Amino acid sequence: MYKPGDRVVYLADKHGNHPTPRAEKLDPEPYGEGYRYAVRKYWVVSEVRPDGTLALLTRRGKQRILSSSDNRLRPASWWERWFLAGRFPTGNEAFSG
C-alpha cells in the first residue's frame, strides 16, 4: 500500500500541562494534573520493510518505525499534500537513510 516517498499523517498521542494549539481530542487527566491529547504528524515514508513495517522520516530528520497496519497512520489526502506541504519533510531527506 505504501511506497518510499509517500506522504503520511500520523495521529500521535501526547500528554502534558499545556496542550499545543494543534491539539485534538483534548481530554483532562484524572485529578486535573494535565491533559491527554492527539497531534497530527506529517511524515514521509523512507523505506518499506519486508516484515510490513515502515521507516518514516520526520520534519527534523528523525526516523520512526511503525507497522503499516497501525490505525493511527494513513496516507495524506490530496489537500493535505497541497495546502500543508510545508509540514512534511522536504527534498531528498526521505531517501538518505
Tab-separated table of C-alpha atoms in Angstrom:
chain	number	residue	atom	x	y	z
A	1	MET	CA	0.000	0.000	0.000
A	2	TYR	CA	2.783	2.431	0.905
A	3	LYS	CA	5.918	3.119	-1.103
A	4	PRO	CA	9.015	5.286	-0.485
A	5	GLY	CA	8.245	8.954	-0.930
A	6	ASP	CA	4.590	8.669	0.108
A	7	ARG	CA	3.390	11.365	2.459
A	8	VAL	CA	1.543	10.075	5.507
A	9	VAL	CA	-0.260	11.523	8.520
A	10	TYR	CA	0.140	10.004	11.987
A	11	LEU	CA	-2.098	10.871	14.943
A	12	ALA	CA	0.344	10.899	17.884
A	13	ASP	CA	-0.880	10.630	21.471
A	14	LYS	CA	0.580	13.217	23.847
A	15	HIS	CA	0.109	14.397	27.420
A	16	GLY	CA	1.165	17.486	29.309
A	17	ASN	CA	0.093	20.573	31.232
A	18	HIS	CA	-0.128	22.882	28.218
A	19	PRO	CA	-1.518	21.355	25.009
A	20	THR	CA	-0.247	22.810	21.757
A	21	PRO	CA	-2.534	24.921	19.537
A	22	ARG	CA	-2.818	21.974	17.118
A	23	ALA	CA	-4.037	19.595	19.846
A	24	GLU	CA	-7.072	17.438	19.056
A	25	LYS	CA	-9.211	15.126	21.178
A	26	LEU	CA	-8.346	17.101	24.299
A	27	ASP	CA	-9.202	15.220	27.494
A	28	PRO	CA	-8.300	16.248	31.079
A	29	GLU	CA	-6.429	13.649	33.107
A	30	PRO	CA	-7.914	12.435	36.403
A	31	TYR	CA	-7.474	14.846	39.323
A	32	GLY	CA	-6.571	17.724	36.976
A	33	GLU	CA	-2.798	17.227	36.720
A	34	GLY	CA	-2.693	17.622	32.940
A	35	TYR	CA	-4.258	16.754	29.621
A	36	ARG	CA	-4.235	13.889	27.154
A	37	TYR	CA	-4.494	14.904	23.516
A	38	ALA	CA	-3.507	13.995	19.969
A	39	VAL	CA	-1.404	15.879	17.425
A	40	ARG	CA	-1.185	15.208	13.698
A	41	LYS	CA	2.347	14.455	12.489
A	42	TYR	CA	3.212	14.854	8.817
A	43	TRP	CA	5.868	12.340	7.753
A	44	VAL	CA	7.316	10.780	4.596
A	45	VAL	CA	7.862	7.049	4.010
A	46	SER	CA	11.586	6.454	3.518
A	47	GLU	CA	11.527	2.642	3.422
A	48	VAL	CA	9.009	-0.185	3.241
A	49	ARG	CA	10.432	-3.220	5.022
A	50	PRO	CA	9.692	-6.869	4.171
A	51	ASP	CA	8.176	-7.503	7.623
A	52	GLY	CA	5.396	-4.952	6.998
A	53	THR	CA	6.915	-2.068	8.919
A	54	LEU	CA	7.605	1.381	7.559
A	55	ALA	CA	10.592	3.634	8.171
A	56	LEU	CA	9.186	7.158	8.383
A	57	LEU	CA	11.105	10.426	8.252
A	58	THR	CA	10.043	13.359	10.430
A	59	ARG	CA	10.494	17.047	9.607
A	60	ARG	CA	13.506	17.232	11.907
A	61	GLY	CA	15.220	14.267	10.246
A	62	LYS	CA	14.404	11.620	12.849
A	63	GLN	CA	13.346	8.171	11.781
A	64	ARG	CA	10.323	6.362	13.215
A	65	ILE	CA	9.467	2.700	12.651
A	66	LEU	CA	5.765	1.805	12.575
A	67	SER	CA	3.621	-1.048	11.378
A	68	SER	CA	1.896	-0.305	8.092
A	69	SER	CA	-1.325	-1.556	9.713
A	70	ASP	CA	-1.236	0.983	12.586
A	71	ASN	CA	-4.719	2.534	12.693
A	72	ARG	CA	-3.269	5.962	13.619
A	73	LEU	CA	-1.333	6.064	10.324
A	74	ARG	CA	-2.941	6.952	7.000
A	75	PRO	CA	-1.957	8.319	3.592
A	76	ALA	CA	-2.101	12.099	3.326
A	77	SER	CA	-5.087	13.393	1.409
A	78	TRP	CA	-4.558	15.480	-1.719
A	79	TRP	CA	-5.475	18.697	0.106
A	80	GLU	CA	-3.002	17.921	2.941
A	81	ARG	CA	-0.255	17.299	0.373
A	82	TRP	CA	-1.132	20.612	-1.311
A	83	PHE	CA	-2.095	23.040	1.474
A	84	LEU	CA	0.072	21.583	4.261
A	85	ALA	CA	3.110	20.788	2.114
A	86	GLY	CA	5.387	22.785	4.431
A	87	ARG	CA	4.702	20.400	7.308
A	88	PHE	CA	6.190	17.393	5.507
A	89	PRO	CA	9.931	16.726	5.211
A	90	THR	CA	11.312	18.239	2.009
A	91	GLY	CA	13.941	17.362	-0.567
A	92	ASN	CA	15.755	14.033	-0.729
A	93	GLU	CA	15.901	13.634	3.075
A	94	ALA	CA	13.431	10.755	2.831
A	95	PHE	CA	15.919	8.679	0.861
A	96	SER	CA	19.117	9.443	2.773
A	97	GLY	CA	18.835	6.576	5.138
